[in-house]
C-alpha cells in the first residue's frame, strides 16, 4: 500500500507536460511527454484509411483525419488518468503532420469540399507537364530560386490548381470567397481552435515551404508564384513561426478530451522538420533520416539556404520563435519506403502482418540477385522523374517471396544511399554516421542492411517517436509557455543503439551498382502524351504496312468464303 501511494506521489510530482498531435500519412498519434526529461508518458495511435479511386490517385477523408485526432486524445487522456497523471499538467500542444497533402474547405459550414489529396498522388502529372512546357527551356527548376523546389506532382500548389479546375464545389467556393486552403496542420489547427466559430487559419514556415507558393527568402507567400499557378492569395493561411501560441484548444464538452480545452496550441512543424528538431539536429551539418511511408533525409544548413546541384530540395528546417531566424535544410525525399511493406501485405498478400517481413527476409539473408525499384509514384530525389514506374528485375526460377521481401528492404536502403551520395556531393562534407528514426527503424534487419549499404554506422534513438518529440519541444519552448528549454546544456541525453557496417565495401558497391542499373530500367515508362494521331485513339491503320496486311487478309478471307460458297 505504501509503495503504491509513493508511486502515485511520484506521478503527481512530474511537473509540466507537453502533448503532440502527430498526423501522418498512414496513422494519427497523440503523445504526452515530460517537459523536463523528454520521457514519453503515454500515447495512442489510430490508422488512417487511404483510398485509391483511380490509378495513381491517393486520397484521405479530412473528417476522418480530424476524428482520429479526437479519438487519440480521448484514449491518451484515459490512459493518463489510469496512470494517476493529472491531465491539467499538460501546458501546451504541438502539431506535426504529413506535408503537402492538400485540403480545401468551406469557412462558413466547416465542411471539406473534397477529400484530402495526399502528397503521393499523381493525378496532377499532366498539369505539371503543361506548367513545365510553358517555362523557358522547359525547365522543371524554373521556380527553384524562390521555392527551393522543382515543379512536381509532390507539392501543394499543383494539387490546389487541380481542385480548382476539376471540382465544381471548390471553384464555386473560391468565386464566392468561402474557400479556405490548407495543408493538414492548417485544417487541424482551424478545427481545434473553433472551426467556423472563430478558428485560427494559419500554417508554419516549414509547411508553407512545401506548397510552391512560398518564398523561402522573404518567408511569406509570394504574389508572383500565386499568379503563376492562378491561386487567389485570400484562400491561403497566415504564415507563422514554428513555435508561438497560435490559439487555444476549443473542444466540445461531449468529447472526453474536453478537459484539454483552453490549452494553447503553440508548436507546428511539418513531420520531417519535427524529426530534425526531435533528433536535436540544431547544428549546421547535422542530419537525420526518417523511415515512414516515404523516406526523408534532412541536413541542417544553418541560417542560409543552400541550393542543390544534385536533385535535393532546399526547405525550411524550423523557425523556433517569431523573432528567431529561420534555419534551412537540404532534403532528399523518397516517395515509397514503409509504403512498400503495406503494398506487399495489402496488394500481393506476401505477408499477413508488417512484422512478418523481417522474419521472411532474414530467412534467406539475400535477394539472390533480385532488385525491386518501388517507383509507384514515379521517382523523387535525386531524379524527379514522374514517368518512372515500379519494377522487380533479376527474377529466376529460384526466386521466392522471401527474396522479394529482402529486395523490398534493400530498396529502402539503396534509395537512402542515393540521397546520402547527393547530400555529400552538395555539402562537400561526407556524413560519418546517420541518425535515424520512424516506424521502420524497429526492423533490426533493415537497420543492419542500411549500415552495410551506406558503409557508415547507423544510430537509432531508443525512443523512436522523434517526430512527435520535435513538435512537443517547439510547443513547450514557445513564448508564453516556456516549460521546455532548448538550450543545448539543458537538453536531455538521448540513449541510442548503433549498427556498424558488417560487409566489405566492395560487395556493398557491387550491389549498389546493380540497383542503379535497375533504376535506369524503370525510367520513361509512363507518359500522359496521347498515343497515335494527336488526340485520337491508337489506330491500326496509322501503320501503312500493317494496314495493307490487315486489308489484304480481309480480302483473302472474303475471297475464300466466296469460292467455298460457289463449290
Coordinates of C-alpha atoms in Angstrom, one line a residue:
X1 CA 0.0 0.0 0.0
X2 CA 2.8 2.4 1.0
X3 CA 4.6 1.6 -2.3
X4 CA 1.6 2.4 -4.4
X5 CA 1.0 5.6 -2.5
X6 CA 4.6 6.6 -3.0
X7 CA 4.3 5.8 -6.8
X8 CA 1.2 8.0 -7.0
X9 CA 3.0 10.8 -5.2
X10 CA 5.9 10.4 -7.8
X11 CA 3.4 10.7 -10.6
X12 CA 1.8 13.8 -9.2
X13 CA 5.3 15.4 -8.9
X14 CA 6.0 15.0 -12.7
X15 CA 5.9 18.8 -13.4
X16 CA 4.8 20.3 -16.7
X17 CA 3.7 18.0 -19.5
X18 CA 3.5 18.8 -23.2
X19 CA 1.4 16.9 -25.8
X20 CA 1.8 16.4 -29.5
X21 CA -0.6 15.6 -32.3
X22 CA 1.4 13.5 -34.9
X23 CA -0.8 13.2 -38.0
X24 CA 1.0 11.0 -40.5
X25 CA 0.1 9.5 -43.9
X26 CA -0.9 6.1 -42.5
X27 CA -1.8 6.9 -38.9
X28 CA -2.6 9.6 -36.3
X29 CA -1.0 9.7 -32.8
X30 CA -1.4 11.8 -29.7
X31 CA 1.6 11.6 -27.3
X32 CA 2.3 13.2 -24.0
X33 CA 5.9 14.0 -22.8
X34 CA 7.5 15.1 -19.6
X35 CA 8.9 18.6 -20.4
X36 CA 11.8 18.3 -18.1
X37 CA 13.1 14.8 -19.1
X38 CA 11.6 14.3 -22.6
X39 CA 10.2 11.0 -21.4
X40 CA 7.2 9.7 -23.3
X41 CA 4.5 9.0 -20.7
X42 CA 1.6 7.8 -22.8
X43 CA 0.2 7.8 -26.3
X44 CA -2.5 6.3 -28.6
X45 CA -2.4 5.5 -32.3
X46 CA -5.2 5.2 -34.9
X47 CA -4.7 4.0 -38.5
X48 CA -6.0 6.2 -41.3
X49 CA -7.7 4.8 -44.3
X50 CA -6.3 5.7 -47.7
X51 CA -8.5 5.4 -50.8
X52 CA -7.2 5.0 -54.4
X53 CA -10.2 6.0 -56.6
X54 CA -8.1 5.7 -59.8
X55 CA -4.6 4.6 -60.7
X56 CA -2.1 7.0 -59.2
X57 CA -4.7 8.8 -57.1
X58 CA -4.3 8.8 -53.3
X59 CA -7.0 10.4 -51.0
X60 CA -7.9 10.6 -47.4
X61 CA -11.1 11.9 -45.7
X62 CA -10.3 15.2 -43.8
X63 CA -13.2 14.5 -41.3
X64 CA -11.8 11.0 -40.6
X65 CA -8.4 12.7 -40.0
X66 CA -9.9 15.1 -37.5
X67 CA -12.0 12.3 -35.8
X68 CA -8.8 10.2 -35.4
X69 CA -7.2 13.2 -33.6
X70 CA -10.1 13.4 -31.2
X71 CA -10.1 9.6 -30.7
X72 CA -6.3 9.6 -29.9
X73 CA -6.8 12.5 -27.5
X74 CA -9.6 10.7 -25.7
X75 CA -7.7 7.4 -25.4
X76 CA -4.5 9.0 -24.3
X77 CA -6.3 11.1 -21.6
X78 CA -7.9 7.9 -20.3
X79 CA -4.5 6.2 -20.1
X80 CA -3.0 9.2 -18.3
X81 CA -5.9 9.1 -15.8
X82 CA -5.3 5.3 -15.2
X83 CA -1.6 6.2 -14.6
X84 CA -2.8 8.8 -12.0
X85 CA -1.2 11.6 -14.1
X86 CA -3.1 14.9 -13.8
X87 CA -4.2 16.0 -17.3
X88 CA -4.3 19.6 -16.2
X89 CA -0.4 19.4 -16.1
X90 CA -0.5 19.5 -19.9
X91 CA 0.7 23.1 -20.6
X92 CA 0.9 23.1 -24.4
X93 CA 0.1 21.1 -27.6
X94 CA 2.2 20.8 -30.7
X95 CA 1.1 19.7 -34.1
X96 CA 3.2 17.8 -36.7
X97 CA 1.8 16.5 -39.9
X98 CA 2.2 14.8 -43.3
X99 CA 3.3 17.6 -45.5
X100 CA 2.0 18.8 -48.9
X101 CA -1.3 16.9 -48.5
X102 CA -4.0 19.4 -49.7
X103 CA -7.4 20.2 -48.2
X104 CA -10.0 22.9 -49.2
X105 CA -13.0 23.6 -47.0
X106 CA -15.9 26.0 -46.7
X107 CA -15.2 28.5 -43.9
X108 CA -19.0 29.1 -43.3
X109 CA -20.0 25.4 -42.9
X110 CA -16.7 24.0 -41.9
X111 CA -17.2 21.2 -44.4
X112 CA -14.4 19.9 -46.6
X113 CA -15.2 20.4 -50.3
X114 CA -13.3 17.3 -51.5
X115 CA -11.1 14.6 -50.0
X116 CA -7.6 15.5 -49.0
X117 CA -5.3 14.9 -52.0
X118 CA -2.3 13.1 -50.4
X119 CA 1.3 14.1 -51.2
X120 CA 1.9 10.8 -53.1
X121 CA -0.9 11.5 -55.5
X122 CA 0.0 11.6 -59.2
X123 CA -3.2 12.9 -60.8
X124 CA -1.5 16.3 -61.5
X125 CA 1.1 14.9 -63.8
X126 CA -0.5 16.4 -66.9
X127 CA -0.8 19.8 -65.0
X128 CA 2.9 19.6 -64.2
X129 CA 3.9 18.8 -67.8
X130 CA 1.8 21.7 -69.0
X131 CA 3.5 24.1 -66.5
X132 CA 7.0 22.8 -67.4
X133 CA 6.3 23.2 -71.1
X134 CA 5.5 26.9 -70.7
X135 CA 8.7 27.6 -68.8
X136 CA 11.8 28.9 -70.7
X137 CA 13.7 25.9 -71.9
X138 CA 11.1 23.5 -70.4
X139 CA 12.9 23.7 -67.1
X140 CA 11.4 21.9 -64.1
X141 CA 13.6 24.1 -61.8
X142 CA 12.1 27.3 -63.1
X143 CA 10.8 28.3 -59.7
X144 CA 13.6 26.9 -57.6
X145 CA 15.3 30.2 -56.9
X146 CA 12.3 31.3 -54.9
X147 CA 10.8 28.0 -53.6
X148 CA 13.8 25.6 -53.4
X149 CA 11.6 23.0 -55.2
X150 CA 11.2 21.6 -58.7
X151 CA 7.8 21.8 -60.4
X152 CA 6.5 18.4 -59.3
X153 CA 3.3 16.5 -58.5
X154 CA 4.6 16.3 -54.9
X155 CA 3.8 19.8 -53.8
X156 CA 0.5 21.5 -52.8
X157 CA 0.2 24.3 -55.5
X158 CA -0.5 21.8 -58.4
X159 CA -3.0 19.8 -56.2
X160 CA -4.9 23.0 -55.4
X161 CA -4.8 24.0 -59.1
X162 CA -6.3 20.6 -59.9
X163 CA -9.1 21.0 -57.4
X164 CA -9.9 24.5 -58.8
X165 CA -10.0 23.1 -62.3
X166 CA -11.9 19.9 -61.7
X167 CA -14.1 20.2 -58.6
X168 CA -17.1 22.5 -59.0
X169 CA -17.6 22.9 -55.3
X170 CA -14.1 24.2 -54.9
X171 CA -14.2 26.6 -57.9
X172 CA -17.6 27.9 -56.7
X173 CA -16.4 28.4 -53.1
X174 CA -13.3 30.3 -54.4
X175 CA -15.5 32.6 -56.5
X176 CA -17.9 33.3 -53.6
X177 CA -14.9 33.9 -51.2
X178 CA -15.9 31.0 -48.9
X179 CA -12.9 28.7 -49.6
X180 CA -10.0 28.0 -47.3
X181 CA -6.9 26.1 -48.3
X182 CA -4.5 24.4 -46.0
X183 CA -2.2 21.5 -45.5
X184 CA -3.2 19.1 -42.7
X185 CA -1.7 21.3 -40.0
X186 CA -3.9 24.2 -41.0
X187 CA -7.0 22.1 -41.2
X188 CA -6.4 20.6 -37.7
X189 CA -5.5 23.9 -36.0
X190 CA -8.5 25.7 -37.6
X191 CA -10.9 22.9 -36.4
X192 CA -9.3 22.6 -32.9
X193 CA -9.4 26.3 -32.2
X194 CA -13.1 26.7 -33.0
X195 CA -13.6 25.9 -36.7
X196 CA -16.4 28.0 -38.3
X197 CA -16.7 29.8 -34.9
X198 CA -13.5 31.7 -34.9
X199 CA -11.0 29.0 -35.8
X200 CA -7.4 30.2 -36.5
X201 CA -6.4 29.8 -40.1
X202 CA -2.6 29.5 -40.0
X203 CA 0.3 27.4 -41.0
X204 CA 4.0 27.5 -40.1
X205 CA 7.0 28.3 -42.3
X206 CA 8.1 24.6 -42.7
X207 CA 4.7 23.5 -44.1
X208 CA 4.3 26.7 -46.2
X209 CA 7.7 26.0 -47.8
X210 CA 6.3 22.8 -49.3
X211 CA 3.5 24.4 -51.3
X212 CA 5.5 26.1 -54.2
X213 CA 3.6 29.3 -53.3
X214 CA 6.0 30.4 -50.5
X215 CA 9.2 32.4 -51.0
X216 CA 11.8 30.8 -48.7
X217 CA 13.9 34.0 -48.6
X218 CA 11.2 36.5 -47.6
X219 CA 9.4 33.9 -45.5
X220 CA 6.0 34.8 -46.9
X221 CA 3.5 33.9 -49.7
X222 CA 4.8 35.2 -53.0
X223 CA 2.4 37.1 -55.2
X224 CA 4.3 36.1 -58.4
X225 CA 4.2 32.4 -57.5
X226 CA 0.5 32.6 -56.7
X227 CA -0.3 34.3 -60.0
X228 CA 1.9 31.7 -61.8
X229 CA -0.5 29.0 -60.5
X230 CA -3.6 31.2 -60.7
X231 CA -4.3 30.9 -57.0
X232 CA -6.0 33.8 -55.1
X233 CA -4.0 34.7 -52.0
X234 CA -7.1 35.2 -49.9
X235 CA -7.5 31.4 -49.6
X236 CA -4.1 30.9 -48.0
X237 CA -3.5 30.6 -44.3
X238 CA -1.4 33.1 -42.3
X239 CA 2.2 32.0 -42.1
X240 CA 3.6 31.9 -38.5
X241 CA 6.8 30.6 -36.9
X242 CA 7.1 27.0 -35.8
X243 CA 7.0 28.0 -32.1
X244 CA 4.4 30.5 -30.9
X245 CA 0.9 30.5 -29.5
X246 CA -1.5 30.2 -32.5
X247 CA -4.7 29.8 -30.4
X248 CA -6.3 27.9 -27.6
X249 CA -8.0 24.4 -27.8
X250 CA -11.8 24.6 -28.1
X251 CA -13.3 21.1 -27.8
X252 CA -17.0 20.5 -27.2
X253 CA -17.7 19.1 -23.7
X254 CA -19.2 16.0 -25.4
X255 CA -15.7 14.9 -26.3
X256 CA -13.9 13.2 -23.4
X257 CA -10.8 15.2 -24.2
X258 CA -12.8 18.3 -23.5
X259 CA -10.5 18.6 -20.4
X260 CA -7.9 19.8 -22.9
X261 CA -10.0 22.9 -23.6
X262 CA -8.1 26.2 -23.1
X263 CA -4.6 24.6 -23.6
X264 CA -2.5 26.6 -26.1
X265 CA -1.6 25.1 -29.5
X266 CA 1.9 26.5 -29.7
X267 CA 4.1 24.4 -31.9
X268 CA 3.7 23.5 -35.6
X269 CA 6.2 21.7 -37.8
X270 CA 5.9 19.5 -40.9
X271 CA 6.8 16.0 -39.9
X272 CA 10.3 15.9 -41.4
X273 CA 11.3 19.2 -39.8
X274 CA 9.8 18.0 -36.5
X275 CA 12.0 14.9 -36.6
X276 CA 15.1 17.1 -37.3
X277 CA 14.2 19.0 -34.1
X278 CA 13.4 15.8 -32.1
X279 CA 16.8 14.4 -33.1
X280 CA 18.4 17.6 -31.7
X281 CA 20.0 18.4 -35.1
X282 CA 20.4 22.1 -34.3
X283 CA 23.9 22.5 -35.7
X284 CA 24.9 23.2 -39.3
X285 CA 25.8 19.8 -40.8
X286 CA 23.8 17.6 -38.5
X287 CA 21.4 15.2 -40.4
X288 CA 18.7 12.6 -39.8
X289 CA 16.8 10.1 -41.9
X290 CA 13.1 9.2 -41.2
X291 CA 11.7 5.9 -42.4
X292 CA 7.9 6.4 -42.6
X293 CA 5.5 5.9 -45.6
X294 CA 8.3 7.6 -47.5
X295 CA 12.0 8.2 -46.6
X296 CA 13.3 11.7 -45.8
X297 CA 17.0 12.7 -45.3
X298 CA 17.4 16.2 -43.9
X299 CA 20.6 18.0 -43.2
X300 CA 20.7 21.3 -41.3
X301 CA 22.4 24.0 -43.3
X302 CA 22.0 26.8 -40.8
X303 CA 20.6 30.3 -41.4
X304 CA 21.3 30.4 -45.2
X305 CA 19.5 28.4 -47.8
X306 CA 21.8 26.1 -49.8
X307 CA 20.7 25.2 -53.4
X308 CA 21.4 21.7 -54.5
X309 CA 23.1 20.7 -57.8
X310 CA 22.2 17.1 -57.3
X311 CA 18.5 16.8 -57.1
X312 CA 17.8 17.7 -53.5
X313 CA 15.3 20.2 -52.2
X314 CA 16.0 23.3 -50.3
X315 CA 13.5 23.7 -47.5
X316 CA 12.9 25.4 -44.2
X317 CA 14.1 23.3 -41.3
X318 CA 12.4 25.4 -38.5
X319 CA 11.9 28.8 -37.0
X320 CA 11.6 28.4 -33.3
X321 CA 10.0 31.7 -32.4
X322 CA 8.6 34.9 -34.1
X323 CA 11.8 36.8 -33.5
X324 CA 14.2 34.0 -34.2
X325 CA 15.9 33.4 -37.6
X326 CA 14.7 30.6 -39.9
X327 CA 17.0 27.7 -40.3
X328 CA 17.2 25.8 -43.6
X329 CA 17.8 22.3 -44.7
X330 CA 18.8 20.2 -47.7
X331 CA 16.3 17.4 -48.1
X332 CA 16.3 14.2 -50.1
X333 CA 12.8 12.8 -50.4
X334 CA 11.8 9.2 -51.4
X335 CA 8.1 8.5 -52.0
X336 CA 8.0 4.8 -51.1
X337 CA 9.6 3.3 -48.1
X338 CA 7.2 1.9 -45.5
X339 CA 4.5 2.0 -48.2
X340 CA 6.3 -0.9 -50.0
X341 CA 5.7 -3.0 -46.9
X342 CA 2.0 -2.1 -46.9
X343 CA 1.9 -2.9 -50.7
X344 CA 3.4 -6.4 -50.1
X345 CA 0.8 -7.0 -47.4
X346 CA -2.4 -5.5 -49.0
X347 CA -1.8 -5.9 -52.7
X348 CA 0.3 -9.1 -53.0
X349 CA -0.6 -10.9 -49.8
X350 CA 3.1 -11.9 -49.4
X351 CA 2.9 -11.1 -45.7
X352 CA 0.0 -11.0 -43.3
X353 CA 1.5 -8.7 -40.7
X354 CA 4.1 -5.9 -41.0
X355 CA 6.4 -7.7 -38.5
X356 CA 6.4 -10.8 -40.7
X357 CA 8.5 -9.1 -43.4
X358 CA 11.7 -9.1 -41.2
X359 CA 11.4 -12.8 -40.5
X360 CA 10.7 -13.6 -44.1
X361 CA 13.7 -11.6 -45.4
X362 CA 16.0 -12.9 -42.6
X363 CA 15.2 -16.5 -43.5
X364 CA 17.1 -16.1 -46.8
X365 CA 19.5 -13.2 -45.9
X366 CA 19.9 -12.2 -49.6
X367 CA 17.7 -11.1 -52.5
X368 CA 19.6 -13.6 -54.7
X369 CA 20.1 -11.0 -57.5
X370 CA 16.6 -9.7 -57.3
X371 CA 16.2 -5.9 -57.3
X372 CA 13.0 -4.0 -56.5
X373 CA 12.5 -0.4 -57.5
X374 CA 9.2 0.7 -55.9
X375 CA 8.6 3.8 -58.1
X376 CA 4.9 3.6 -57.6
X377 CA 4.6 7.4 -57.6
X378 CA 7.4 8.0 -60.1
X379 CA 10.9 8.7 -58.7
X380 CA 11.5 11.6 -56.3
X381 CA 15.0 12.7 -55.2
X382 CA 17.5 12.7 -56.8
X383 CA 15.8 12.0 -60.2
X384 CA 12.4 13.8 -60.1
X385 CA 11.2 11.6 -62.8
X386 CA 7.4 11.3 -62.7
X387 CA 7.4 8.9 -65.7
X388 CA 9.1 6.1 -63.8
X389 CA 7.1 3.1 -62.5
X390 CA 7.9 0.2 -60.2
X391 CA 9.8 -2.8 -61.4
X392 CA 11.2 -6.1 -59.9
X393 CA 14.0 -7.4 -62.0
X394 CA 16.6 -10.2 -61.9
X395 CA 14.0 -12.8 -61.3
X396 CA 14.8 -16.5 -61.8
X397 CA 13.0 -19.8 -61.2
X398 CA 14.8 -19.9 -57.9
X399 CA 13.3 -16.5 -56.7
X400 CA 10.6 -16.8 -54.0
X401 CA 8.7 -14.4 -51.8
X402 CA 11.5 -14.3 -49.2
X403 CA 13.9 -12.9 -51.8
X404 CA 11.3 -10.3 -52.9
X405 CA 10.8 -9.4 -49.2
X406 CA 14.6 -8.9 -48.8
X407 CA 14.8 -6.9 -52.1
X408 CA 12.0 -4.6 -50.7
X409 CA 14.1 -3.9 -47.6
X410 CA 17.2 -3.4 -49.7
X411 CA 15.3 -0.9 -51.9
X412 CA 14.7 1.4 -48.9
X413 CA 18.4 1.3 -48.1
X414 CA 19.6 1.8 -51.7
X415 CA 17.2 4.8 -52.0
X416 CA 18.7 6.3 -48.8
X417 CA 22.2 5.7 -50.2
X418 CA 21.3 7.7 -53.3
X419 CA 20.1 10.6 -51.1
X420 CA 23.2 10.5 -49.0
X421 CA 25.5 10.5 -52.0
X422 CA 23.7 13.6 -53.4
X423 CA 23.9 15.3 -50.0
X424 CA 27.6 14.6 -49.6
X425 CA 28.3 16.0 -53.1
X426 CA 26.3 19.1 -52.3
X427 CA 27.9 19.8 -49.0
X428 CA 31.4 18.6 -49.7
X429 CA 31.5 17.1 -46.2
X430 CA 30.6 13.4 -46.1
X431 CA 28.3 12.2 -43.3
X432 CA 30.3 10.0 -40.9
X433 CA 27.2 8.4 -39.3
X434 CA 23.4 8.5 -40.0
X435 CA 20.8 9.3 -37.3
X436 CA 17.6 7.5 -38.0
X437 CA 14.0 7.4 -36.8
X438 CA 10.5 6.5 -37.8
X439 CA 8.3 3.4 -37.7
X440 CA 10.5 1.2 -39.9
X441 CA 13.6 1.6 -37.6
X442 CA 12.1 -1.2 -35.3
X443 CA 13.2 -3.6 -38.1
X444 CA 16.7 -4.5 -37.0
X445 CA 17.5 -6.3 -40.3
X446 CA 16.7 -3.1 -42.2
X447 CA 18.9 -1.1 -39.9
X448 CA 21.9 -3.5 -40.3
X449 CA 21.3 -3.5 -44.1
X450 CA 21.3 0.3 -44.1
X451 CA 24.7 0.4 -42.3
X452 CA 26.1 -2.2 -44.8
X453 CA 24.9 -0.3 -47.9
X454 CA 26.0 3.1 -46.6
X455 CA 29.3 1.8 -45.2
X456 CA 28.9 4.1 -42.2
X457 CA 27.3 3.5 -38.7
X458 CA 23.5 3.9 -38.3
X459 CA 22.4 5.4 -35.0
X460 CA 18.9 4.8 -33.7
X461 CA 17.5 6.5 -30.6
X462 CA 15.9 4.2 -28.1
X463 CA 12.7 6.4 -28.1
X464 CA 11.6 6.3 -31.7
X465 CA 8.9 9.0 -31.6
X466 CA 11.3 11.8 -32.5
X467 CA 8.7 13.5 -34.9
X468 CA 6.2 14.0 -32.0
X469 CA 9.0 14.9 -29.7
X470 CA 10.1 17.7 -32.0
X471 CA 6.6 19.1 -32.1
X472 CA 6.3 18.9 -28.3
X473 CA 9.7 20.7 -28.0
X474 CA 8.5 23.5 -30.3
X475 CA 5.2 23.9 -28.3
X476 CA 6.8 23.7 -24.9
X477 CA 9.5 26.3 -25.6
X478 CA 7.1 28.8 -27.2
X479 CA 7.0 32.3 -25.7
X480 CA 4.1 32.4 -23.2
X481 CA 4.5 28.7 -22.4
X482 CA 8.3 28.3 -21.7
X483 CA 8.2 24.9 -19.9
X484 CA 10.8 23.3 -22.2
X485 CA 14.3 24.6 -22.6
X486 CA 16.1 24.2 -25.9
X487 CA 19.4 25.4 -24.6
X488 CA 22.0 22.7 -25.6
X489 CA 23.1 22.2 -22.0
X490 CA 19.5 21.6 -20.8
X491 CA 18.6 19.0 -23.5
X492 CA 18.5 15.5 -22.0
X493 CA 21.0 12.9 -23.2
X494 CA 19.5 10.6 -25.7
X495 CA 20.2 6.8 -25.4
X496 CA 20.7 5.1 -28.7
X497 CA 21.8 1.9 -30.4
X498 CA 24.5 1.8 -33.1
X499 CA 24.6 -0.5 -36.1
X500 CA 28.1 -0.9 -37.6
X501 CA 28.7 -2.0 -41.3
X502 CA 29.4 -5.8 -41.4
X503 CA 30.2 -6.4 -45.1
X504 CA 33.2 -5.2 -47.1
X505 CA 32.7 -2.0 -49.1
X506 CA 33.4 -3.9 -52.5
X507 CA 30.3 -6.1 -52.0
X508 CA 28.3 -3.0 -51.0
X509 CA 29.4 -1.1 -54.1
X510 CA 28.6 -4.1 -56.4
X511 CA 25.0 -4.3 -55.1
X512 CA 24.6 -0.6 -55.3
X513 CA 25.8 -0.5 -58.9
X514 CA 23.2 -3.3 -59.8
X515 CA 20.5 -1.2 -58.1
X516 CA 21.4 1.9 -60.2
X517 CA 21.1 -0.3 -63.3
X518 CA 17.6 -1.4 -62.2
X519 CA 16.6 2.3 -61.6
X520 CA 17.6 3.1 -65.2
X521 CA 15.3 0.3 -66.4
X522 CA 12.2 1.8 -64.7
X523 CA 12.5 5.3 -66.3
X524 CA 10.3 6.8 -69.0
X525 CA 7.7 4.1 -68.5
X526 CA 4.5 6.3 -68.3
X527 CA 3.5 9.3 -70.3
X528 CA 0.4 11.5 -70.4
X529 CA 1.2 12.3 -74.1
X530 CA -1.6 10.9 -76.3
X531 CA -0.8 7.8 -78.3
X532 CA -1.4 7.7 -82.1
X533 CA -2.7 10.6 -84.2
X534 CA -3.0 13.7 -82.0
X535 CA -5.8 13.1 -79.5
X536 CA -7.3 10.2 -81.3
X537 CA -7.3 6.6 -80.1
X538 CA -4.4 4.5 -81.4
X539 CA -5.4 3.3 -84.9
X540 CA -4.2 0.2 -86.6
X541 CA -4.3 1.9 -90.0
X542 CA -1.9 4.6 -88.8
X543 CA 0.8 2.0 -89.7
X544 CA 0.6 1.7 -93.6
X545 CA 2.3 -1.7 -93.9
X546 CA 0.1 -3.1 -91.1
X547 CA -2.9 -1.5 -92.8
X548 CA -2.1 -3.2 -96.1
X549 CA -1.5 -6.5 -94.3
X550 CA -4.9 -6.4 -92.5
X551 CA -6.8 -5.3 -95.6
X552 CA -5.1 -8.0 -97.7
X553 CA -6.0 -10.6 -95.1
X554 CA -9.6 -9.4 -95.1
X555 CA -9.9 -9.7 -98.9
X556 CA -8.3 -13.2 -98.9
X557 CA -10.9 -14.3 -96.2
X558 CA -13.8 -12.8 -98.2
X559 CA -12.4 -14.4 -101.4
X560 CA -12.0 -17.8 -99.7
X561 CA -15.6 -17.7 -98.4
X562 CA -16.8 -16.7 -101.9
X563 CA -15.0 -19.6 -103.6
X564 CA -16.2 -22.0 -100.9
X565 CA -19.8 -20.8 -101.4
X566 CA -19.6 -21.5 -105.1
X567 CA -18.2 -25.0 -105.0

